[in-house]
PDB file of C-alpha atoms in Angstrom:
ATOM      1  CA  UNK A 258     -44.645 -24.277  -7.141  1.00  0.00           C
ATOM      2  CA  UNK A 259     -43.426 -25.041 -10.605  1.00  0.00           C
ATOM      3  CA  UNK A 260     -39.915 -25.578 -11.786  1.00  0.00           C
ATOM      4  CA  UNK A 261     -40.003 -22.669 -14.053  1.00  0.00           C
ATOM      5  CA  UNK A 262     -41.155 -20.301 -11.273  1.00  0.00           C
ATOM      6  CA  UNK A 263     -38.412 -21.694  -8.940  1.00  0.00           C
ATOM      7  CA  UNK A 264     -35.835 -21.242 -11.807  1.00  0.00           C
ATOM      8  CA  UNK A 265     -37.175 -17.553 -12.242  1.00  0.00           C
ATOM      9  CA  UNK A 266     -36.782 -16.936  -8.378  1.00  0.00           C
ATOM     10  CA  UNK A 267     -32.993 -18.346  -8.336  1.00  0.00           C
ATOM     11  CA  UNK A 268     -32.162 -16.006 -11.475  1.00  0.00           C
ATOM     12  CA  UNK A 269     -33.934 -13.187  -9.763  1.00  0.00           C
ATOM     13  CA  UNK A 270     -31.908 -13.777  -6.621  1.00  0.00           C
ATOM     14  CA  UNK A 271     -28.421 -14.051  -8.312  1.00  0.00           C
ATOM     15  CA  UNK A 272     -29.367 -10.836 -10.404  1.00  0.00           C
ATOM     16  CA  UNK A 273     -29.929  -8.879  -7.106  1.00  0.00           C
ATOM     17  CA  UNK A 274     -26.663 -10.295  -5.640  1.00  0.00           C
ATOM     18  CA  UNK A 275     -24.745  -9.206  -8.766  1.00  0.00           C
ATOM     19  CA  UNK A 276     -26.238  -5.672  -8.601  1.00  0.00           C
ATOM     20  CA  UNK A 277     -25.440  -5.255  -4.965  1.00  0.00           C
ATOM     21  CA  UNK A 278     -21.882  -6.303  -5.521  1.00  0.00           C
ATOM     22  CA  UNK A 279     -21.537  -4.202  -8.627  1.00  0.00           C
ATOM     23  CA  UNK A 280     -22.729  -1.162  -6.571  1.00  0.00           C
ATOM     24  CA  UNK A 281     -20.397  -1.812  -3.769  1.00  0.00           C
ATOM     25  CA  UNK A 282     -17.505  -1.980  -6.153  1.00  0.00           C
ATOM     26  CA  UNK A 283     -18.478   1.098  -7.980  1.00  0.00           C
ATOM     27  CA  UNK A 284     -18.688   3.266  -5.110  1.00  0.00           C
ATOM     28  CA  UNK A 285     -15.871   5.747  -5.013  1.00  0.00           C
ATOM     29  CA  UNK A 286     -14.423   6.623  -1.627  1.00  0.00           C
ATOM     30  CA  UNK A 287     -12.889  10.081  -0.777  1.00  0.00           C
ATOM     31  CA  UNK A 288      -9.254  10.006  -0.435  1.00  0.00           C
ATOM     32  CA  UNK A 289      -9.352  11.348   3.196  1.00  0.00           C
ATOM     33  CA  UNK A 290     -11.778   8.661   4.348  1.00  0.00           C
ATOM     34  CA  UNK A 291      -9.652   5.932   2.510  1.00  0.00           C
ATOM     35  CA  UNK A 292      -6.580   7.000   4.564  1.00  0.00           C
ATOM     36  CA  UNK A 293      -8.497   7.280   7.799  1.00  0.00           C
ATOM     37  CA  UNK A 294      -9.935   3.914   7.234  1.00  0.00           C
ATOM     38  CA  UNK A 295      -6.688   2.326   6.459  1.00  0.00           C
ATOM     39  CA  UNK A 296      -5.041   3.768   9.484  1.00  0.00           C
ATOM     40  CA  UNK A 297      -7.889   2.735  11.727  1.00  0.00           C
ATOM     41  CA  UNK A 298      -7.571  -0.874  10.539  1.00  0.00           C
ATOM     42  CA  UNK A 299      -3.691  -0.853  11.212  1.00  0.00           C
ATOM     43  CA  UNK A 300      -4.355   0.776  14.635  1.00  0.00           C
ATOM     44  CA  UNK A 301      -6.937  -1.900  15.555  1.00  0.00           C
ATOM     45  CA  UNK A 302      -4.540  -4.676  14.565  1.00  0.00           C
ATOM     46  CA  UNK A 303      -1.685  -3.098  16.676  1.00  0.00           C
ATOM     47  CA  UNK A 304      -3.727  -2.667  19.752  1.00  0.00           C
ATOM     48  CA  UNK A 305      -5.371  -6.097  19.569  1.00  0.00           C
ATOM     49  CA  UNK A 306      -4.222  -9.245  21.587  1.00  0.00           C
ATOM     50  CA  UNK A 307      -2.628 -10.697  18.558  1.00  0.00           C
ATOM     51  CA  UNK A 308       0.970 -12.029  18.879  1.00  0.00           C
ATOM     52  CA  UNK A 309       3.539 -10.017  17.055  1.00  0.00           C
ATOM     53  CA  UNK A 310       3.665 -12.444  13.985  1.00  0.00           C
ATOM     54  CA  UNK A 311      -0.230 -12.208  13.914  1.00  0.00           C
ATOM     55  CA  UNK A 312       0.143  -8.389  13.808  1.00  0.00           C
ATOM     56  CA  UNK A 313       2.723  -8.659  11.095  1.00  0.00           C
ATOM     57  CA  UNK A 314       0.571 -10.866   9.034  1.00  0.00           C
ATOM     58  CA  UNK A 315      -2.469  -8.456   9.302  1.00  0.00           C
ATOM     59  CA  UNK A 316      -0.259  -5.429   8.491  1.00  0.00           C
ATOM     60  CA  UNK A 317       0.875  -7.079   5.316  1.00  0.00           C
ATOM     61  CA  UNK A 318      -2.430  -7.844   4.159  1.00  0.00           C
ATOM     62  CA  UNK A 319      -3.478  -4.136   4.748  1.00  0.00           C
ATOM     63  CA  UNK A 320      -0.472  -2.976   2.827  1.00  0.00           C
ATOM     64  CA  UNK A 321      -1.284  -5.294  -0.158  1.00  0.00           C
ATOM     65  CA  UNK A 322      -4.833  -3.790  -0.344  1.00  0.00           C
ATOM     66  CA  UNK A 323      -4.144  -0.276   0.111  1.00  0.00           C
ATOM     67  CA  UNK A 324      -0.702   0.405  -1.317  1.00  0.00           C
ATOM     68  CA  UNK A 325       0.622   0.536  -4.889  1.00  0.00           C
ATOM     69  CA  UNK A 326       3.649  -1.567  -4.023  1.00  0.00           C
ATOM     70  CA  UNK A 327       4.471  -2.129  -7.768  1.00  0.00           C
ATOM     71  CA  UNK A 328       4.223   1.620  -8.609  1.00  0.00           C
ATOM     72  CA  UNK A 329       6.472   2.530  -5.656  1.00  0.00           C
ATOM     73  CA  UNK A 330       8.987  -0.302  -6.766  1.00  0.00           C
ATOM     74  CA  UNK A 331       9.158   1.183 -10.411  1.00  0.00           C
ATOM     75  CA  UNK A 332       9.593   4.666  -8.858  1.00  0.00           C
ATOM     76  CA  UNK A 333      12.396   3.653  -6.532  1.00  0.00           C
ATOM     77  CA  UNK A 334      14.444   1.916  -9.183  1.00  0.00           C
ATOM     78  CA  UNK A 335      14.395   5.115 -11.185  1.00  0.00           C
ATOM     79  CA  UNK A 336      16.629   5.380 -14.467  1.00  0.00           C
ATOM     80  CA  UNK A 337      18.012   2.060 -13.817  1.00  0.00           C
ATOM     81  CA  UNK A 338      14.773   0.242 -15.016  1.00  0.00           C
ATOM     82  CA  UNK A 339      15.564   1.398 -18.602  1.00  0.00           C
ATOM     83  CA  UNK A 340      18.493  -1.045 -18.674  1.00  0.00           C
ATOM     84  CA  UNK A 341      16.748  -3.826 -17.079  1.00  0.00           C
ATOM     85  CA  UNK A 342      15.343  -6.696 -19.116  1.00  0.00           C
ATOM     86  CA  UNK A 343      11.822  -7.939 -18.550  1.00  0.00           C
ATOM     87  CA  UNK A 344      13.133 -10.795 -16.576  1.00  0.00           C
ATOM     88  CA  UNK A 345      15.231  -8.664 -14.491  1.00  0.00           C
ATOM     89  CA  UNK A 346      12.339  -6.135 -13.919  1.00  0.00           C
ATOM     90  CA  UNK A 347      10.163  -8.999 -12.868  1.00  0.00           C
ATOM     91  CA  UNK A 348      12.856 -10.239 -10.405  1.00  0.00           C
ATOM     92  CA  UNK A 349      13.227  -6.762  -8.975  1.00  0.00           C
ATOM     93  CA  UNK A 350       9.466  -6.228  -8.419  1.00  0.00           C
ATOM     94  CA  UNK A 351       9.004  -9.546  -6.726  1.00  0.00           C
ATOM     95  CA  UNK A 352      12.169  -8.764  -4.396  1.00  0.00           C
ATOM     96  CA  UNK A 353      10.865  -5.360  -3.887  1.00  0.00           C
ATOM     97  CA  UNK A 354       7.350  -6.433  -2.742  1.00  0.00           C
ATOM     98  CA  UNK A 355       9.019  -8.630   0.052  1.00  0.00           C
ATOM     99  CA  UNK A 356      11.262  -5.871   1.004  1.00  0.00           C
ATOM    100  CA  UNK A 357       8.517  -3.424   1.296  1.00  0.00           C
ATOM    101  CA  UNK A 358       6.120  -5.600   3.273  1.00  0.00           C
ATOM    102  CA  UNK A 359       8.940  -6.596   5.696  1.00  0.00           C
ATOM    103  CA  UNK A 360      10.065  -2.902   6.244  1.00  0.00           C
ATOM    104  CA  UNK A 361       6.500  -1.744   6.570  1.00  0.00           C
ATOM    105  CA  UNK A 362       5.294  -4.431   8.853  1.00  0.00           C
ATOM    106  CA  UNK A 363       8.588  -4.722  11.052  1.00  0.00           C
ATOM    107  CA  UNK A 364       8.527  -0.945  11.894  1.00  0.00           C
ATOM    108  CA  UNK A 365       4.750  -0.673  12.746  1.00  0.00           C
ATOM    109  CA  UNK A 366       4.697  -3.662  14.688  1.00  0.00           C
ATOM    110  CA  UNK A 367       6.623  -2.106  17.369  1.00  0.00           C
ATOM    111  CA  UNK A 368       3.824   0.379  18.012  1.00  0.00           C
ATOM    112  CA  UNK A 369       1.146  -0.686  20.578  1.00  0.00           C
ATOM    113  CA  UNK A 370      -1.756   1.755  19.862  1.00  0.00           C
ATOM    114  CA  UNK A 371      -0.757   4.461  17.273  1.00  0.00           C
ATOM    115  CA  UNK A 372      -3.578   7.072  16.761  1.00  0.00           C
ATOM    116  CA  UNK A 373      -3.507   8.972  13.454  1.00  0.00           C
ATOM    117  CA  UNK A 374      -6.018  11.764  12.733  1.00  0.00           C
ATOM    118  CA  UNK A 375      -6.626  12.877   9.223  1.00  0.00           C
ATOM    119  CA  UNK A 376      -6.611  16.603   9.107  1.00  0.00           C
ATOM    120  CA  UNK A 377      -7.366  17.585   5.487  1.00  0.00           C
ATOM    121  CA  UNK A 378      -6.690  16.976   1.845  1.00  0.00           C
ATOM    122  CA  UNK A 379      -5.359  18.687  -1.108  1.00  0.00           C
ATOM    123  CA  UNK A 380      -6.256  17.676  -4.809  1.00  0.00           C
ATOM    124  CA  UNK A 381      -3.006  18.111  -6.833  1.00  0.00           C
ATOM    125  CA  UNK A 382      -4.609  16.981 -10.196  1.00  0.00           C
ATOM    126  CA  UNK A 383      -6.768  14.101 -11.528  1.00  0.00           C
ATOM    127  CA  UNK A 384      -4.157  11.476 -10.624  1.00  0.00           C
ATOM    128  CA  UNK A 385      -2.984  12.552  -7.094  1.00  0.00           C
ATOM    129  CA  UNK A 386      -4.299  13.977  -3.796  1.00  0.00           C
ATOM    130  CA  UNK A 387      -2.279  14.648  -0.566  1.00  0.00           C
ATOM    131  CA  UNK A 388      -4.135  13.634   2.437  1.00  0.00           C
ATOM    132  CA  UNK A 389      -2.735  15.511   5.682  1.00  0.00           C
ATOM    133  CA  UNK A 390      -2.638  13.727   8.993  1.00  0.00           C
ATOM    134  CA  UNK A 391      -0.884  13.612  12.529  1.00  0.00           C
ATOM    135  CA  UNK A 392       0.343  10.918  14.575  1.00  0.00           C
ATOM    136  CA  UNK A 393      -0.995  11.902  17.934  1.00  0.00           C
ATOM    137  CA  UNK A 394       1.650  12.643  20.561  1.00  0.00           C
ATOM    138  CA  UNK A 395       2.166  10.296  23.369  1.00  0.00           C
ATOM    139  CA  UNK A 396       4.309  10.456  26.642  1.00  0.00           C
ATOM    140  CA  UNK A 397       7.198   8.795  24.717  1.00  0.00           C
ATOM    141  CA  UNK A 398       7.081  10.948  21.375  1.00  0.00           C
ATOM    142  CA  UNK A 399       5.758  14.230  20.158  1.00  0.00           C
ATOM    143  CA  UNK A 400       3.237  14.773  17.452  1.00  0.00           C
ATOM    144  CA  UNK A 401       4.388  13.821  13.956  1.00  0.00           C
ATOM    145  CA  UNK A 402       3.159  15.263  10.663  1.00  0.00           C
ATOM    146  CA  UNK A 403       2.401  12.420   8.193  1.00  0.00           C
ATOM    147  CA  UNK A 404       1.094  13.146   4.525  1.00  0.00           C
ATOM    148  CA  UNK A 405      -0.154  10.482   2.270  1.00  0.00           C
ATOM    149  CA  UNK A 406       0.215  10.760  -1.475  1.00  0.00           C
ATOM    150  CA  UNK A 407      -2.771   8.999  -2.874  1.00  0.00           C
ATOM    151  CA  UNK A 408      -3.074   7.871  -6.448  1.00  0.00           C
ATOM    152  CA  UNK A 409      -6.635   8.836  -7.509  1.00  0.00           C
ATOM    153  CA  UNK A 410      -6.783   8.101 -11.175  1.00  0.00           C
ATOM    154  CA  UNK A 411      -9.232   5.265 -10.746  1.00  0.00           C
ATOM    155  CA  UNK A 412     -11.749   6.552  -7.867  1.00  0.00           C
ATOM    156  CA  UNK A 413     -12.762   2.920  -7.343  1.00  0.00           C
ATOM    157  CA  UNK A 414      -9.189   1.599  -6.636  1.00  0.00           C
ATOM    158  CA  UNK A 415      -7.447   4.326  -4.543  1.00  0.00           C
ATOM    159  CA  UNK A 416      -3.824   3.430  -3.832  1.00  0.00           C
ATOM    160  CA  UNK A 417      -1.086   5.070  -1.553  1.00  0.00           C
ATOM    161  CA  UNK A 418       1.933   6.009  -3.484  1.00  0.00           C
ATOM    162  CA  UNK A 419       4.041   7.768  -0.979  1.00  0.00           C
ATOM    163  CA  UNK A 420       4.265   8.562   2.721  1.00  0.00           C
ATOM    164  CA  UNK A 421       5.788  12.036   3.612  1.00  0.00           C
ATOM    165  CA  UNK A 422       6.795  12.372   7.201  1.00  0.00           C
ATOM    166  CA  UNK A 423       7.705  15.644   8.398  1.00  0.00           C
ATOM    167  CA  UNK A 424       8.247  16.753   4.945  1.00  0.00           C
ATOM    168  CA  UNK A 425      10.404  13.724   4.127  1.00  0.00           C
ATOM    169  CA  UNK A 426       9.307  11.485   1.215  1.00  0.00           C
ATOM    170  CA  UNK A 427       9.929   7.939   1.997  1.00  0.00           C
ATOM    171  CA  UNK A 428       9.717   6.853  -1.585  1.00  0.00           C
ATOM    172  CA  UNK A 429      12.340   9.409  -2.758  1.00  0.00           C
ATOM    173  CA  UNK A 430      14.555   8.628   0.164  1.00  0.00           C
ATOM    174  CA  UNK A 431      14.441   4.831  -0.843  1.00  0.00           C
ATOM    175  CA  UNK A 432      15.048   5.831  -4.587  1.00  0.00           C
ATOM    176  CA  UNK A 433      18.240   7.635  -3.437  1.00  0.00           C
ATOM    177  CA  UNK A 434      19.403   4.639  -1.227  1.00  0.00           C
ATOM    178  CA  UNK A 435      18.891   2.213  -4.011  1.00  0.00           C
ATOM    179  CA  UNK A 436      20.652   4.369  -6.549  1.00  0.00           C
ATOM    180  CA  UNK A 437      23.551   4.789  -4.124  1.00  0.00           C
ATOM    181  CA  UNK A 438      24.071   0.995  -3.769  1.00  0.00           C
ATOM    182  CA  UNK A 439      23.971   0.571  -7.506  1.00  0.00           C
ATOM    183  CA  UNK A 440      26.347   3.415  -8.142  1.00  0.00           C
ATOM    184  CA  UNK A 441      28.871   2.318  -5.513  1.00  0.00           C
ATOM    185  CA  UNK A 442      29.017  -1.205  -7.337  1.00  0.00           C
ATOM    186  CA  UNK A 443      29.934   0.180 -10.762  1.00  0.00           C
ATOM    187  CA  UNK A 444      26.213   0.291 -11.942  1.00  0.00           C
ATOM    188  CA  UNK A 445      25.729  -3.508 -11.191  1.00  0.00           C
ATOM    189  CA  UNK A 446      21.876  -3.942 -10.580  1.00  0.00           C
ATOM    190  CA  UNK A 447      22.706  -7.250  -9.113  1.00  0.00           C
ATOM    191  CA  UNK A 448      24.491  -5.804  -6.233  1.00  0.00           C
ATOM    192  CA  UNK A 449      21.141  -4.043  -5.299  1.00  0.00           C
ATOM    193  CA  UNK A 450      19.409  -7.316  -5.509  1.00  0.00           C
ATOM    194  CA  UNK A 451      21.861  -9.025  -3.309  1.00  0.00           C
ATOM    195  CA  UNK A 452      21.407  -6.161  -0.747  1.00  0.00           C
ATOM    196  CA  UNK A 453      17.660  -6.582  -0.765  1.00  0.00           C
ATOM    197  CA  UNK A 454      17.953 -10.358  -0.309  1.00  0.00           C
ATOM    198  CA  UNK A 455      20.079  -9.837   2.675  1.00  0.00           C
ATOM    199  CA  UNK A 456      17.525  -7.683   4.309  1.00  0.00           C
ATOM    200  CA  UNK A 457      14.691  -9.908   3.405  1.00  0.00           C
ATOM    201  CA  UNK A 458      16.440 -12.994   4.901  1.00  0.00           C
ATOM    202  CA  UNK A 459      17.787 -11.217   8.231  1.00  0.00           C
TER     203      UNK A 459
END
């Protein structure tokens, strides 16, 4: 077998690999399937034999892959972002990601085997779809309605922008809480930063 033939074979092989990767990346998934797949991954992690620390690590990985943490962070800081320098904004987003991942993973890690079933979806516009689901009831708690606000502007990169539990938006609630901290400290954004750091370190 000639060297030229070998080279062509190698080039052909890598071309096929590239096309397969491109096709996989280009495949757009429906928002309801995206959410069901995400909650199934989280449920599998929580019902596994992992230690609590291992579960938290896996939940954080899932969140990083499926949630638009930066987008939520910018939303929750609200009007105050207009008065922040680029340096302060970068500092805030770094703190918010740590805050979000700790909140998300700590709360979920207490569940042993949560079962969430997607029940439908409603396309609001080109950018957003609401996916409806229920947290199935157990002996300890009743059924809980959970809606997911999914950012769909890029069909190849869907992302969760909000979680609405029994009609209560978590992103909006967080925005109000952050604003309250800033307002009660004479508009000092550093008071919020200190509050977030205290939460992260405890």
